[in-house]
Amino acid sequence: MTFFAKFCIPFIIGTVFLFAVVLIKYLTWLRDLPKSDLKLIIRGIPTPRTLAAVWEVVCESLLHRRIFRVNPMLGYMHMSLAFGWFLLIAVGWIETVAYLGLRWVPLQGHVFFKYFVPLNGITEHKPLFDFAMDALLLFVLSGVGLAWFKRMRSRALGMKRTTKHILFDRIALSALWCIFPVRLLAESITAAIYGGGSFLTGGIGSGLASIMSVNTLTLLYEPIWWLYSIALGTFFVAMPFSRYMHIFTEIPLIFLRHYRLKPEDKEKSYDNFEVEACSRCGICIDPCQLQLQLGINDVQSVYFLRDRRYNMLQQKIANNCLMCGRCEQTCPVGINLNTLRLNSRTSMRNIPNEGRYNYLRGLDRSQGEGQVGYFAGCMTLLTPNTMTSMQRIFEAAHEKVWWADKEGGVCCGRPLRLTGETDSAQKMVDYNKALFAKHNITTLVTSCPICLRVLRDEYNLEGIEVLHHSEYILRLMRQGRLRVRYSSELSFTYHDPCELGRGSGIYDEPRAVIEAIGQLLEPEHNRKNAFCCGSSVANTAINDAQQLTIAQHVAAELDSTGAETVVTACPQCKKAIVRGSKRQVMDLSEIVAQNLR
Amino acid sequence: MKHVIIIGGGIAGMQCACTLAEKGIATTIIEKDSDLGGKIRSWHVLFPTFTPADQVLSAVRHRLAKAESVTIKTGCEAVKITPKCVTLSTGEELTCDAVVIATGFTLFDARLKEEYGYGIYDNVVTSVDLEQMFNKGEVRLTSGLTPRRIAILHCVGSRDEKVCQRHCSKVCCVTGVKQAIELKKMFPAADVFNFYMDIRMFGPGYEEMYREAQLMHNVHFVRGRISEVSPTIDGRLQIKAEDTLTGRPLKMGIDMLVLLIGMRSNDMNPTLEAESGLKCQPSGFMQPKDSFLGNVESPIEGIFYAGAVTAPKNIGESINEGTAAALAAAEWINK
Amino acid sequence: MINFGFSISKPRTIDIDRNNLHKSNEIMHEMPELQTCIGCGTCTATCTAGNLTEFNFRKVHTLVRRGEYQGAYVEMNKCMLCGKCRLLCPRGINTRGVVMLIKRKLGDF
Amino acid sequence: MKRSSWTDYQKDIADDNYYYARSCIRQNFFPGSEKVFLDILSKDLGRNIFDDPLHTSCTGIGYHSDVVPLETIMTVVARQFALMSEAGYENFTSSCITSFGIYTELLNTWEEFPETEERTRENLYKATGREFKIPKNLSHTSDVIFHHREEIARKAVRKLVNVHTGEPLRVVEHIGCHYAKIFPKKGVGGSEFPYVLAGMVESWGGEIVDYPERRHCCGFGFRNYLVQANRGYSVANSHKKLESMAPFKPDFIVCNCPGCTMFLDKWQYTIAEMEGTTYGQNGQGIPVLSYEEMAGLVLGYDPWVLGMQMHQVDVEPLLDKLGVEYDPSAKYLGRNGKYIGRPERAIVNSCSEDTLYKIRR
């Protein structure tokens, strides 16, 4: 048996093309990796990380565990397509082996096995295989059905919005949707003519045989297999240029991640794996507040990654993101969406001149002396209640404090980093680091989570512990240096600042402080799902009215807890929520200072 | 039947007559023009709602037409006024029980600000000229072309020691913004620059209109007073000002200059002071009895004020004062 | 050319007719709210960079709107983008966006 | 132009019997002008004018450069008035705009603050033993010519008309800041639409150009010019005016202030040498005339008698337009036929070779 028929040509071309393109892409990306990344890979291969990666590939690429967690229905859809198709291929291969023994069979022999070996009773396992294959086909078809249904009625699947796709995606998608129904038809017609098939193909086959003459069926026989081959070929050709590239790309990505590769401030070759691993499932659209509260629906991560991948990213898309991290939290592929957006901004920034911050040289307007330094941050200077409260707290704890920027300091650099000007931000980092070193502090407290992020992640302050004031206050309380009154009369609700919660993982400390003072009522969206206040410095695209709309939504949810005071731990959030809330809005430090014992 | 003479048939005087008539008091309106209505007749639409001025005037006219015992004497002026008698320019003497002075204001003559070239250069117009152009439905340069760049200058004849007008005319800023919007609606491709010393948006909806002019109509506001206007070789006008917010002199060629002329005290006021014993303020506007408790009363019992005779006022305020003066006069008569 | 020991002073006048307003119009088109600036100066008062240098955000963007681009890019680069001004602007202007927009538009000026 | 506002700013100008005060700048740079003024008044118009050799500089340049104190200049001015009284005159006329401005300013000061006049009388008496009377009439010499403009027009041998085209000549007038900007009511036509020169030009058949920078200062500015480092600022003002008037293609500039005449003339040379820019037609400068020279040309005086060879910008193209006959080779010959030297070639002048004459030495 030659296992060749003319109709196989589209399939063969598609397959060869697909593997060639994928291979070229991966090899180019790997070749372009920076040396440090290559070292990580080489060191990582002979370690248990490889095994962990294999396990993750099974869990994620085949079973789609993470999507299951976010949305079981979507999880099933993805799993049925991925895992079902994989099993079809695997079982099909076993069937071939069972029939022909272990010998080389060209790929099309496996794929079009039913065409080449249609006759019943060849092996004793035939009905068993037929049943398994039919069951698997049904499994996959159920996924396709769900996908169709999702296109039409996304809400039924728990998604308010689905991705708007580009033309290439639509071609690939149409081909993909055709593949399995056509296969069903092809196998059914084959079964109608030659018999065989199990409950599905056999059933439909006998149905067809009863309504059509053998001549008609024979006439349809070749074309339908052609159609199946063409659908597969088309899909394979479109695949590396469409979102379906994620099917393969997620696999190397999982390995590279296990070898500790990650995106950085500047774009690099590794980013390609992350960008092309995006399946454009659109799960990131729903949590996005720009969509949810402002109705902006063309800037979300899925569109950002798509535009970046096809080199058509526009500044207004790249800049229009709060970088709140809500999408990153739900991304089933775990793409570092914020970092990728940041390094895109870096690539798109205009190149400022080197001397732009020369004026920072030699400035020092700090005051006081102490082991503990307090870095208010620019925004805190506009919420002086936080400053005075911190002063009372320091005094109550008998802490000697060095005030870094009471009279105005130099920005921490985080806002500049968020706009992509990472090199320039380094000038501020260097300046502030030198300032901290000069004053010999061992602990640095800041009440601004925006500063906290950069102080922790970028400053590399050796010998200086960086604390957010919520952590610091809780520590003082636990050490018994700060005592507060508790009153069950007082009720608070707490707004998680993005940079503090999702950004720095600090959820419990502020809550512990609040609960030591009064009752804490949680809003509907809290902790990892907390809303952004809308005033994020990462977004330079939305206008004031839009910021206000978001703030009003967030404030309304906080107000609806019934708490008399809205507490947050970020000056920016406070300023934003105040605009929308009918309750009193306070910084964490304020309620502590007010309730000192 | 009691009888009140109202001097001035502008919007305040008309409103006053309506209110008095509805209270059963006979009135005589003395109007120097041939028709009632006063200045509002020349206005196109009113700020900040863009209500046609004609609509407001018609409503008052309509009410007046229905009122009983209203006598209207047009084409004559009051020469001497006492609470019981008004002498007209015709020599006629009318007796009455009270007098309401609603003589309004005089428009500043832009020719006095010679450096702006009104009456000297083509296409230098006043805000009043522009209102009339709007009323005709056509704003054109003398060449017949449409303007591509228009400058609107605030405070012409207001807050200016050089022309002895120290007071703020109050309505010009709002008018300037309103006219800028109207011009932009008419010529969306034209650039409109408002040159101002201060922007005084004192009333409801005014500030919002100002913001709308900036945001929706891209009207440029330059804080600085134009110092002089000169003709250019291509028949346009060149203006000079300081862009005070950048501290730099600024010049540009424009096609049309609109001068927002102020409200001057009525030319008749000194006569009132001399002949009738009433008092003028330093600004020339009549001095009411009290700025808080007697806004529509003169120091002489039985003589009342309504509208812009005492200070620059907008249409709404003038109408209100018409009512207030009528009520005060009625109360005094029936005392 | 003779050296007389002095040079002809350049006029300080902003000549709207000579200035190329193309970039300025582009900026206004992308950020119409910039036109709503009433020159209150809060932005400059609170400005972190403005308290350390002569950087004056209000003045620079006003000059840019008049077509005076010289030096605007260098000045805007002194901004640290800290965002205090945006929190204070009474007209709600997206000041950080303005800084970035002007830099982007005038970067090659 | 629809303007008539100059009529609001009228002043009394004496008709006869003038006491003449010369100008420092004019008698040094345009000596012909002052001579011609005296000739026109006494010979053409038959008026009595006294050119007193005893009078001095008013010290206005020193005053405006902050080196002569107010009391000093008051005393100097008082001395001029005393000389006038002693000579039996009541009508004072000064050749210099700055002097005119100073006389006007001091007369007003004395009026507003009589004690300053008293002190001045005292100072003058102590210093010189003289006493003075306030002049009955104070005019600038341009006022005097303006006053007689119609009479001059009647006696004119030519009009300010291009003889080749028959078109009126386009004239830029510049009256000088100190003429009417300080006391607008003391100048004919006020400061916005000054009429003193415009009136002459219109009476004599020319056409006035109204250009955007018409009222701008020539840039002299005393201390601004006198300090070399500040001259860039000074020249920038003339530069601005010239840039503004050039598109109107004026045939000449006429000034009544000696300083302005000098600067508008000589800065053209400076600008041309520094930047290579010229503002006249055919790549030359724009001729700059004093009003005396303009009156002299109208009355048929020889341009070299008028002293026009002293100009930085060559006047020959203008003379050609006016149809004035002149002897090119006599240009640099003084009163008694003696060669007075000639300037080096310059961009504003070297329009073509044929304007370089063979000089009869």
mmCIF file of C-alpha atoms in Angstrom, chain C residues 32-105:
data_model
loop_
_atom_site.group_PDB
_atom_site.id
_atom_site.type_symbol
_atom_site.label_atom_id
_atom_site.label_comp_id
_atom_site.label_asym_id
_atom_site.label_seq_id
_atom_site.Cartn_x
_atom_site.Cartn_y
_atom_site.Cartn_z
ATOM 1 C CA PRO C 32 -8.186 69.312 22.488
ATOM 2 C CA GLU C 33 -8.433 69.677 26.241
ATOM 3 C CA LEU C 34 -5.097 71.510 26.219
ATOM 4 C CA GLN C 35 -6.977 74.480 24.807
ATOM 5 C CA THR C 36 -8.963 74.686 28.049
ATOM 6 C CA CYS C 37 -5.878 75.761 30.013
ATOM 7 C CA ILE C 38 -6.673 78.978 31.839
ATOM 8 C CA GLY C 39 -3.107 79.624 32.849
ATOM 9 C CA CYS C 40 -3.717 79.264 36.573
ATOM 10 C CA GLY C 41 -0.221 77.893 37.100
ATOM 11 C CA THR C 42 -1.096 75.185 39.624
ATOM 12 C CA CYS C 43 0.854 72.711 37.527
ATOM 13 C CA THR C 44 3.998 74.784 37.751
ATOM 14 C CA ALA C 45 3.459 75.507 41.424
ATOM 15 C CA THR C 46 3.370 71.831 42.329
ATOM 16 C CA CYS C 47 5.872 70.687 39.713
ATOM 17 C CA THR C 48 8.638 68.527 41.152
ATOM 18 C CA ALA C 49 11.008 69.506 38.360
ATOM 19 C CA GLY C 50 9.796 73.105 38.335
ATOM 20 C CA ASN C 51 10.869 73.513 41.932
ATOM 21 C CA LEU C 52 14.376 72.453 41.040
ATOM 22 C CA THR C 53 14.779 74.100 37.636
ATOM 23 C CA GLU C 54 13.248 76.845 35.543
ATOM 24 C CA PHE C 55 10.991 74.330 33.848
ATOM 25 C CA ASN C 56 7.541 75.858 33.526
ATOM 26 C CA PHE C 57 5.044 73.449 32.042
ATOM 27 C CA ARG C 58 2.357 76.063 31.565
ATOM 28 C CA LYS C 59 4.621 78.442 29.757
ATOM 29 C CA VAL C 60 6.182 75.817 27.532
ATOM 30 C CA HIS C 61 2.886 74.369 26.349
ATOM 31 C CA THR C 62 1.483 77.857 25.813
ATOM 32 C CA LEU C 63 4.462 78.710 23.631
ATOM 33 C CA VAL C 64 4.066 75.453 21.742
ATOM 34 C CA ARG C 65 0.420 76.307 21.089
ATOM 35 C CA ARG C 66 1.619 79.590 19.588
ATOM 36 C CA GLY C 67 4.052 77.774 17.330
ATOM 37 C CA GLU C 68 7.181 78.550 19.365
ATOM 38 C CA TYR C 69 8.807 75.153 19.381
ATOM 39 C CA GLN C 70 12.390 76.155 20.014
ATOM 40 C CA GLY C 71 13.567 74.667 23.268
ATOM 41 C CA ALA C 72 10.223 73.088 24.114
ATOM 42 C CA TYR C 73 11.558 69.564 23.744
ATOM 43 C CA VAL C 74 14.550 70.211 25.975
ATOM 44 C CA GLU C 75 12.318 71.861 28.554
ATOM 45 C CA MET C 76 9.719 69.090 28.510
ATOM 46 C CA ASN C 77 12.501 66.582 29.060
ATOM 47 C CA LYS C 78 13.100 68.094 32.479
ATOM 48 C CA CYS C 79 9.683 66.786 33.513
ATOM 49 C CA MET C 80 9.826 63.684 35.708
ATOM 50 C CA LEU C 81 6.280 62.692 34.770
ATOM 51 C CA CYS C 82 5.499 62.296 38.471
ATOM 52 C CA GLY C 83 1.883 63.283 37.830
ATOM 53 C CA LYS C 84 1.246 65.751 40.651
ATOM 54 C CA CYS C 85 0.097 68.393 38.179
ATOM 55 C CA ARG C 86 -2.497 66.082 36.751
ATOM 56 C CA LEU C 87 -3.945 65.594 40.210
ATOM 57 C CA LEU C 88 -4.320 69.342 40.657
ATOM 58 C CA CYS C 89 -5.276 70.765 37.258
ATOM 59 C CA PRO C 90 -8.659 72.477 37.759
ATOM 60 C CA ARG C 91 -9.492 71.992 34.105
ATOM 61 C CA GLY C 92 -8.710 68.282 34.240
ATOM 62 C CA ILE C 93 -6.047 68.414 31.560
ATOM 63 C CA ASN C 94 -4.115 65.206 31.034
ATOM 64 C CA THR C 95 -0.853 66.982 31.704
ATOM 65 C CA ARG C 96 1.377 63.916 31.550
ATOM 66 C CA GLY C 97 -0.188 63.034 28.241
ATOM 67 C CA VAL C 98 0.558 66.569 27.056
ATOM 68 C CA VAL C 99 4.213 66.279 28.044
ATOM 69 C CA MET C 100 4.558 63.015 26.167
ATOM 70 C CA LEU C 101 2.634 64.273 23.179
ATOM 71 C CA ILE C 102 4.703 67.424 22.847
ATOM 72 C CA LYS C 103 7.904 65.444 23.206
ATOM 73 C CA ARG C 104 6.750 63.006 20.595
ATOM 74 C CA LYS C 105 5.695 65.711 18.165
#
